[in-house]
Amino acid sequence: MKLRFIPFSRLTTILLLAWLATTSLSYYAMTSMGLDMVMSEFGTIENVLYAEHGLIENFQVALLVFACLGFAFAARQLQQYGQDIALFLALLMVAFVIRELGFDIISETKLVLFAGDGRLIYVIPLVALGIKILLNCQFYLNHFAIFFNTRSFQYIGISAICYGILSRLFEKAYLEVAHSGFWEESVEVAACLLLFAVCCLLFAVCCLLSND
């Protein structure tokens, strides 16, 4: 089984270049123009750019909502295994939106993925669909190389690394840098942009299939 990295598409390249440019300009504005500091809901003093429910976080939510709609549209157009994957990704986007909006911090309960009663909106269908996918694991294992030799799954893999590893390094202060909250949110924006690119790719494929 041989995996190969596929170069970024034109859309993804444009999105990532725009991310680099806006991240650089935002950091310059934050450090040189004295942007306002605000008190977060957790009692910490943060810059208005990366505060909870601030500009960057709201931009992430918008990207995740578009990605969710794109995956939901793909789930309606695709069949069988492709439909399951698209629907799972749509529900996962719902989970991330709830997390970013803070609906998951309603109580101190500990369930799956995130803490809080707000997860009941998505956790049951997400787990049920995950079980369905696991029951068909032989198909996915047999086609592992095919899946991961596509742009979509490579983008999903990179976004998972951004969300699960890189952003955690800044969130948990494993990397002690100034404005770690800014870098945490910026890495998550990159992950959201990749997920948005995946939904655009799926949307284009579904439109081609519907025209045939």
PDB file of C-alpha atoms in Angstrom:
ATOM      1  CA  MET A   1       0.000   0.000   0.000  1.00  0.00           C
ATOM      2  CA  LYS A   2       1.626   3.238  -1.172  1.00  0.00           C
ATOM      3  CA  LEU A   3       0.317   6.658  -0.160  1.00  0.00           C
ATOM      4  CA  ARG A   4       1.256   9.759  -2.127  1.00  0.00           C
ATOM      5  CA  PHE A   5       0.732  13.401  -1.292  1.00  0.00           C
ATOM      6  CA  ILE A   6      -1.405  15.269  -3.814  1.00  0.00           C
ATOM      7  CA  PRO A   7      -0.510  18.961  -4.349  1.00  0.00           C
ATOM      8  CA  PHE A   8      -3.036  21.508  -3.133  1.00  0.00           C
ATOM      9  CA  SER A   9      -5.755  22.527  -5.561  1.00  0.00           C
ATOM     10  CA  ARG A  10      -5.901  26.103  -6.862  1.00  0.00           C
ATOM     11  CA  LEU A  11      -8.749  26.950  -4.492  1.00  0.00           C
ATOM     12  CA  THR A  12      -6.929  25.539  -1.470  1.00  0.00           C
ATOM     13  CA  THR A  13      -3.707  27.334  -2.416  1.00  0.00           C
ATOM     14  CA  ILE A  14      -5.595  30.636  -2.650  1.00  0.00           C
ATOM     15  CA  LEU A  15      -7.315  30.013   0.693  1.00  0.00           C
ATOM     16  CA  LEU A  16      -4.059  29.144   2.468  1.00  0.00           C
ATOM     17  CA  LEU A  17      -2.207  32.118   0.980  1.00  0.00           C
ATOM     18  CA  ALA A  18      -5.066  34.355   2.124  1.00  0.00           C
ATOM     19  CA  TRP A  19      -4.795  32.741   5.572  1.00  0.00           C
ATOM     20  CA  LEU A  20      -1.058  33.443   5.726  1.00  0.00           C
ATOM     21  CA  ALA A  21      -1.560  37.060   4.641  1.00  0.00           C
ATOM     22  CA  THR A  22      -4.440  37.782   7.036  1.00  0.00           C
ATOM     23  CA  THR A  23      -2.680  36.012   9.926  1.00  0.00           C
ATOM     24  CA  SER A  24       0.446  38.108   9.373  1.00  0.00           C
ATOM     25  CA  LEU A  25      -1.541  41.355   9.092  1.00  0.00           C
ATOM     26  CA  SER A  26      -3.650  40.488  12.135  1.00  0.00           C
ATOM     27  CA  TYR A  27      -0.569  39.753  14.222  1.00  0.00           C
ATOM     28  CA  TYR A  28       0.983  43.047  13.119  1.00  0.00           C
ATOM     29  CA  ALA A  29      -2.218  44.934  13.967  1.00  0.00           C
ATOM     30  CA  MET A  30      -2.471  43.190  17.317  1.00  0.00           C
ATOM     31  CA  THR A  31       1.110  43.916  18.373  1.00  0.00           C
ATOM     32  CA  SER A  32       1.643  47.342  16.774  1.00  0.00           C
ATOM     33  CA  MET A  33      -1.728  49.105  16.819  1.00  0.00           C
ATOM     34  CA  GLY A  34      -2.792  48.425  20.382  1.00  0.00           C
ATOM     35  CA  LEU A  35      -6.087  46.642  19.720  1.00  0.00           C
ATOM     36  CA  ASP A  36      -8.476  46.500  22.669  1.00  0.00           C
ATOM     37  CA  MET A  37      -8.151  43.862  25.364  1.00  0.00           C
ATOM     38  CA  VAL A  38     -11.353  42.323  26.741  1.00  0.00           C
ATOM     39  CA  MET A  39     -12.311  40.128  29.677  1.00  0.00           C
ATOM     40  CA  SER A  40     -13.243  36.637  28.488  1.00  0.00           C
ATOM     41  CA  GLU A  41     -16.083  34.592  29.967  1.00  0.00           C
ATOM     42  CA  PHE A  42     -13.431  32.554  31.812  1.00  0.00           C
ATOM     43  CA  GLY A  43     -12.023  35.652  33.533  1.00  0.00           C
ATOM     44  CA  THR A  44      -8.860  35.971  31.447  1.00  0.00           C
ATOM     45  CA  ILE A  45      -7.708  39.118  29.662  1.00  0.00           C
ATOM     46  CA  GLU A  46      -7.530  38.484  25.911  1.00  0.00           C
ATOM     47  CA  ASN A  47      -7.140  40.488  22.751  1.00  0.00           C
ATOM     48  CA  VAL A  48     -10.369  41.320  20.940  1.00  0.00           C
ATOM     49  CA  LEU A  49      -9.128  39.358  17.904  1.00  0.00           C
ATOM     50  CA  TYR A  50      -8.850  35.957  19.575  1.00  0.00           C
ATOM     51  CA  ALA A  51     -11.152  36.309  22.576  1.00  0.00           C
ATOM     52  CA  GLU A  52     -13.937  33.773  23.068  1.00  0.00           C
ATOM     53  CA  HIS A  53     -16.692  34.588  20.536  1.00  0.00           C
ATOM     54  CA  GLY A  54     -14.361  37.166  19.010  1.00  0.00           C
ATOM     55  CA  LEU A  55     -13.620  37.923  15.370  1.00  0.00           C
ATOM     56  CA  ILE A  56     -11.438  34.890  14.602  1.00  0.00           C
ATOM     57  CA  GLU A  57     -13.686  32.420  16.387  1.00  0.00           C
ATOM     58  CA  ASN A  58     -16.813  33.728  14.653  1.00  0.00           C
ATOM     59  CA  PHE A  59     -15.021  33.369  11.308  1.00  0.00           C
ATOM     60  CA  GLN A  60     -14.300  29.728  12.179  1.00  0.00           C
ATOM     61  CA  VAL A  61     -17.985  29.159  12.947  1.00  0.00           C
ATOM     62  CA  ALA A  62     -18.987  30.631   9.565  1.00  0.00           C
ATOM     63  CA  LEU A  63     -16.557  28.310   7.732  1.00  0.00           C
ATOM     64  CA  LEU A  64     -17.775  25.289   9.707  1.00  0.00           C
ATOM     65  CA  VAL A  65     -21.419  26.111   8.954  1.00  0.00           C
ATOM     66  CA  PHE A  66     -20.659  26.308   5.213  1.00  0.00           C
ATOM     67  CA  ALA A  67     -18.704  23.039   5.439  1.00  0.00           C
ATOM     68  CA  CYS A  68     -21.621  21.397   7.280  1.00  0.00           C
ATOM     69  CA  LEU A  69     -24.075  22.499   4.589  1.00  0.00           C
ATOM     70  CA  GLY A  70     -21.722  21.223   1.865  1.00  0.00           C
ATOM     71  CA  PHE A  71     -21.332  17.810   3.504  1.00  0.00           C
ATOM     72  CA  ALA A  72     -25.094  17.574   4.083  1.00  0.00           C
ATOM     73  CA  PHE A  73     -25.693  18.333   0.401  1.00  0.00           C
ATOM     74  CA  ALA A  74     -23.144  15.668  -0.577  1.00  0.00           C
ATOM     75  CA  ALA A  75     -24.858  13.153   1.727  1.00  0.00           C
ATOM     76  CA  ARG A  76     -28.104  13.700  -0.210  1.00  0.00           C
ATOM     77  CA  GLN A  77     -26.391  13.146  -3.557  1.00  0.00           C
ATOM     78  CA  LEU A  78     -24.018  10.268  -2.781  1.00  0.00           C
ATOM     79  CA  GLN A  79     -24.946   6.653  -2.103  1.00  0.00           C
ATOM     80  CA  GLN A  80     -24.039   3.954   0.418  1.00  0.00           C
ATOM     81  CA  TYR A  81     -20.507   4.351   1.807  1.00  0.00           C
ATOM     82  CA  GLY A  82     -19.946   7.828   0.378  1.00  0.00           C
ATOM     83  CA  GLN A  83     -23.228   8.974   1.910  1.00  0.00           C
ATOM     84  CA  ASP A  84     -22.232   7.630   5.344  1.00  0.00           C
ATOM     85  CA  ILE A  85     -18.894   9.446   5.278  1.00  0.00           C
ATOM     86  CA  ALA A  86     -20.430  12.736   4.117  1.00  0.00           C
ATOM     87  CA  LEU A  87     -23.153  12.549   6.780  1.00  0.00           C
ATOM     88  CA  PHE A  88     -20.583  11.722   9.469  1.00  0.00           C
ATOM     89  CA  LEU A  89     -18.547  14.778   8.452  1.00  0.00           C
ATOM     90  CA  ALA A  90     -21.676  16.975   8.487  1.00  0.00           C
ATOM     91  CA  LEU A  91     -22.475  15.857  12.037  1.00  0.00           C
ATOM     92  CA  LEU A  92     -18.855  16.411  13.033  1.00  0.00           C
ATOM     93  CA  MET A  93     -19.114  20.003  11.751  1.00  0.00           C
ATOM     94  CA  VAL A  94     -22.214  20.432  13.948  1.00  0.00           C
ATOM     95  CA  ALA A  95     -20.140  19.206  16.897  1.00  0.00           C
ATOM     96  CA  PHE A  96     -17.385  21.725  16.167  1.00  0.00           C
ATOM     97  CA  VAL A  97     -19.885  24.583  15.745  1.00  0.00           C
ATOM     98  CA  ILE A  98     -21.487  23.755  19.112  1.00  0.00           C
ATOM     99  CA  ARG A  99     -18.034  23.634  20.682  1.00  0.00           C
ATOM    100  CA  GLU A 100     -16.968  26.983  19.209  1.00  0.00           C
ATOM    101  CA  LEU A 101     -20.231  28.674  20.256  1.00  0.00           C
ATOM    102  CA  GLY A 102     -19.837  27.340  23.777  1.00  0.00           C
ATOM    103  CA  PHE A 103     -23.125  25.399  23.881  1.00  0.00           C
ATOM    104  CA  ASP A 104     -21.164  22.372  25.079  1.00  0.00           C
ATOM    105  CA  ILE A 105     -20.260  24.052  28.395  1.00  0.00           C
ATOM    106  CA  ILE A 106     -23.797  23.950  29.784  1.00  0.00           C
ATOM    107  CA  SER A 107     -22.840  21.606  32.606  1.00  0.00           C
ATOM    108  CA  GLU A 108     -19.831  19.742  33.962  1.00  0.00           C
ATOM    109  CA  THR A 109     -20.878  16.340  32.626  1.00  0.00           C
ATOM    110  CA  LYS A 110     -18.268  14.343  30.698  1.00  0.00           C
ATOM    111  CA  LEU A 111     -19.497  12.403  27.672  1.00  0.00           C
ATOM    112  CA  VAL A 112     -17.882  11.910  24.258  1.00  0.00           C
ATOM    113  CA  LEU A 113     -15.675  14.438  22.432  1.00  0.00           C
ATOM    114  CA  PHE A 114     -16.638  17.575  24.376  1.00  0.00           C
ATOM    115  CA  ALA A 115     -18.061  18.363  27.826  1.00  0.00           C
ATOM    116  CA  GLY A 116     -21.594  19.571  28.414  1.00  0.00           C
ATOM    117  CA  ASP A 117     -25.248  18.782  27.814  1.00  0.00           C
ATOM    118  CA  GLY A 118     -25.208  20.659  24.494  1.00  0.00           C
ATOM    119  CA  ARG A 119     -23.569  17.633  22.933  1.00  0.00           C
ATOM    120  CA  LEU A 120     -26.803  15.666  23.153  1.00  0.00           C
ATOM    121  CA  ILE A 121     -27.841  17.544  19.997  1.00  0.00           C
ATOM    122  CA  TYR A 122     -25.345  15.569  17.952  1.00  0.00           C
ATOM    123  CA  VAL A 123     -23.677  12.852  20.030  1.00  0.00           C
ATOM    124  CA  ILE A 124     -26.375  10.156  19.597  1.00  0.00           C
ATOM    125  CA  PRO A 125     -26.631  10.358  15.761  1.00  0.00           C
ATOM    126  CA  LEU A 126     -22.847  10.765  15.519  1.00  0.00           C
ATOM    127  CA  VAL A 127     -22.185   7.633  17.586  1.00  0.00           C
ATOM    128  CA  ALA A 128     -24.892   5.691  15.723  1.00  0.00           C
ATOM    129  CA  LEU A 129     -23.396   6.595  12.372  1.00  0.00           C
ATOM    130  CA  GLY A 130     -19.898   5.817  13.664  1.00  0.00           C
ATOM    131  CA  ILE A 131     -21.077   2.333  14.654  1.00  0.00           C
ATOM    132  CA  LYS A 132     -22.602   1.846  11.203  1.00  0.00           C
ATOM    133  CA  ILE A 133     -19.274   2.798   9.605  1.00  0.00           C
ATOM    134  CA  LEU A 134     -17.400   0.418  11.943  1.00  0.00           C
ATOM    135  CA  LEU A 135     -19.710  -2.425  10.936  1.00  0.00           C
ATOM    136  CA  ASN A 136     -18.577  -1.796   7.353  1.00  0.00           C
ATOM    137  CA  CYS A 137     -14.923  -1.427   8.381  1.00  0.00           C
ATOM    138  CA  GLN A 138     -13.799  -4.195   6.009  1.00  0.00           C
ATOM    139  CA  PHE A 139     -14.797  -2.060   3.026  1.00  0.00           C
ATOM    140  CA  TYR A 140     -12.894   0.966   4.355  1.00  0.00           C
ATOM    141  CA  LEU A 141      -9.814  -1.105   5.203  1.00  0.00           C
ATOM    142  CA  ASN A 142      -9.807  -2.645   1.720  1.00  0.00           C
ATOM    143  CA  HIS A 143     -10.024   0.806   0.144  1.00  0.00           C
ATOM    144  CA  PHE A 144      -7.770   2.635   2.628  1.00  0.00           C
ATOM    145  CA  ALA A 145      -5.126   3.526   0.037  1.00  0.00           C
ATOM    146  CA  ILE A 146      -7.767   4.747  -2.424  1.00  0.00           C
ATOM    147  CA  PHE A 147      -9.356   7.019   0.194  1.00  0.00           C
ATOM    148  CA  PHE A 148      -6.093   8.536   1.395  1.00  0.00           C
ATOM    149  CA  ASN A 149      -4.793   9.071  -2.111  1.00  0.00           C
ATOM    150  CA  THR A 150      -7.523  11.683  -2.644  1.00  0.00           C
ATOM    151  CA  ARG A 151      -7.282  15.393  -1.908  1.00  0.00           C
ATOM    152  CA  SER A 152     -10.354  15.351   0.314  1.00  0.00           C
ATOM    153  CA  PHE A 153      -9.067  12.787   2.788  1.00  0.00           C
ATOM    154  CA  GLN A 154      -5.590  14.289   2.842  1.00  0.00           C
ATOM    155  CA  TYR A 155      -7.114  17.688   3.647  1.00  0.00           C
ATOM    156  CA  ILE A 156      -9.203  16.082   6.403  1.00  0.00           C
ATOM    157  CA  GLY A 157      -6.051  14.438   7.788  1.00  0.00           C
ATOM    158  CA  ILE A 158      -4.149  17.747   7.814  1.00  0.00           C
ATOM    159  CA  SER A 159      -7.077  19.564   9.450  1.00  0.00           C
ATOM    160  CA  ALA A 160      -7.221  16.838  12.126  1.00  0.00           C
ATOM    161  CA  ILE A 161      -3.532  17.438  12.865  1.00  0.00           C
ATOM    162  CA  CYS A 162      -4.175  21.202  13.076  1.00  0.00           C
ATOM    163  CA  TYR A 163      -7.152  20.733  15.406  1.00  0.00           C
ATOM    164  CA  GLY A 164      -5.958  17.815  17.488  1.00  0.00           C
ATOM    165  CA  ILE A 165      -2.237  18.505  17.842  1.00  0.00           C
ATOM    166  CA  LEU A 166      -1.027  21.928  16.727  1.00  0.00           C
ATOM    167  CA  SER A 167      -3.804  23.997  18.331  1.00  0.00           C
ATOM    168  CA  ARG A 168      -3.409  21.991  21.560  1.00  0.00           C
ATOM    169  CA  LEU A 169       0.261  22.922  21.735  1.00  0.00           C
ATOM    170  CA  PHE A 170      -0.756  26.579  22.048  1.00  0.00           C
ATOM    171  CA  GLU A 171      -3.930  26.008  24.093  1.00  0.00           C
ATOM    172  CA  LYS A 172      -2.144  23.966  26.777  1.00  0.00           C
ATOM    173  CA  ALA A 173       0.943  26.260  26.660  1.00  0.00           C
ATOM    174  CA  TYR A 174       3.246  23.416  25.627  1.00  0.00           C
ATOM    175  CA  LEU A 175       4.752  26.058  23.339  1.00  0.00           C
ATOM    176  CA  GLU A 176       5.311  29.176  25.429  1.00  0.00           C
ATOM    177  CA  VAL A 177       4.894  32.033  22.960  1.00  0.00           C
ATOM    178  CA  ALA A 178       3.375  35.486  23.209  1.00  0.00           C
ATOM    179  CA  HIS A 179      -0.321  35.635  22.279  1.00  0.00           C
ATOM    180  CA  SER A 180      -0.660  31.847  22.318  1.00  0.00           C
ATOM    181  CA  GLY A 181      -4.439  32.261  22.065  1.00  0.00           C
ATOM    182  CA  PHE A 182      -4.007  34.025  18.736  1.00  0.00           C
ATOM    183  CA  TRP A 183      -1.855  31.220  17.324  1.00  0.00           C
ATOM    184  CA  GLU A 184      -4.269  28.578  18.642  1.00  0.00           C
ATOM    185  CA  GLU A 185      -7.205  30.234  16.879  1.00  0.00           C
ATOM    186  CA  SER A 186      -5.174  30.864  13.708  1.00  0.00           C
ATOM    187  CA  VAL A 187      -4.217  27.187  13.412  1.00  0.00           C
ATOM    188  CA  GLU A 188      -7.882  26.266  13.860  1.00  0.00           C
ATOM    189  CA  VAL A 189      -8.807  28.725  11.087  1.00  0.00           C
ATOM    190  CA  ALA A 190      -6.392  26.870   8.784  1.00  0.00           C
ATOM    191  CA  ALA A 191      -8.130  23.593   9.698  1.00  0.00           C
ATOM    192  CA  CYS A 192     -11.556  25.139   9.004  1.00  0.00           C
ATOM    193  CA  LEU A 193     -10.348  26.445   5.629  1.00  0.00           C
ATOM    194  CA  LEU A 194      -9.235  22.934   4.656  1.00  0.00           C
ATOM    195  CA  LEU A 195     -12.605  21.501   5.710  1.00  0.00           C
ATOM    196  CA  PHE A 196     -14.315  24.229   3.682  1.00  0.00           C
ATOM    197  CA  ALA A 197     -12.133  23.261   0.696  1.00  0.00           C
ATOM    198  CA  VAL A 198     -13.180  19.613   1.115  1.00  0.00           C
ATOM    199  CA  CYS A 199     -16.870  20.547   1.069  1.00  0.00           C
ATOM    200  CA  CYS A 200     -16.283  22.628  -2.084  1.00  0.00           C
ATOM    201  CA  LEU A 201     -14.615  19.629  -3.754  1.00  0.00           C
ATOM    202  CA  LEU A 202     -17.503  17.348  -2.763  1.00  0.00           C
ATOM    203  CA  PHE A 203     -20.046  19.914  -3.931  1.00  0.00           C
ATOM    204  CA  ALA A 204     -18.320  20.107  -7.355  1.00  0.00           C
ATOM    205  CA  VAL A 205     -18.229  16.289  -7.644  1.00  0.00           C
ATOM    206  CA  CYS A 206     -21.904  15.990  -6.711  1.00  0.00           C
ATOM    207  CA  CYS A 207     -22.865  18.638  -9.270  1.00  0.00           C
ATOM    208  CA  LEU A 208     -20.985  16.691 -11.962  1.00  0.00           C
ATOM    209  CA  LEU A 209     -22.696  13.456 -10.931  1.00  0.00           C
ATOM    210  CA  SER A 210     -26.137  15.058 -10.994  1.00  0.00           C
ATOM    211  CA  ASN A 211     -25.505  16.394 -14.530  1.00  0.00           C
ATOM    212  CA  ASP A 212     -24.582  12.952 -15.876  1.00  0.00           C
TER     213      ASP A 212
END
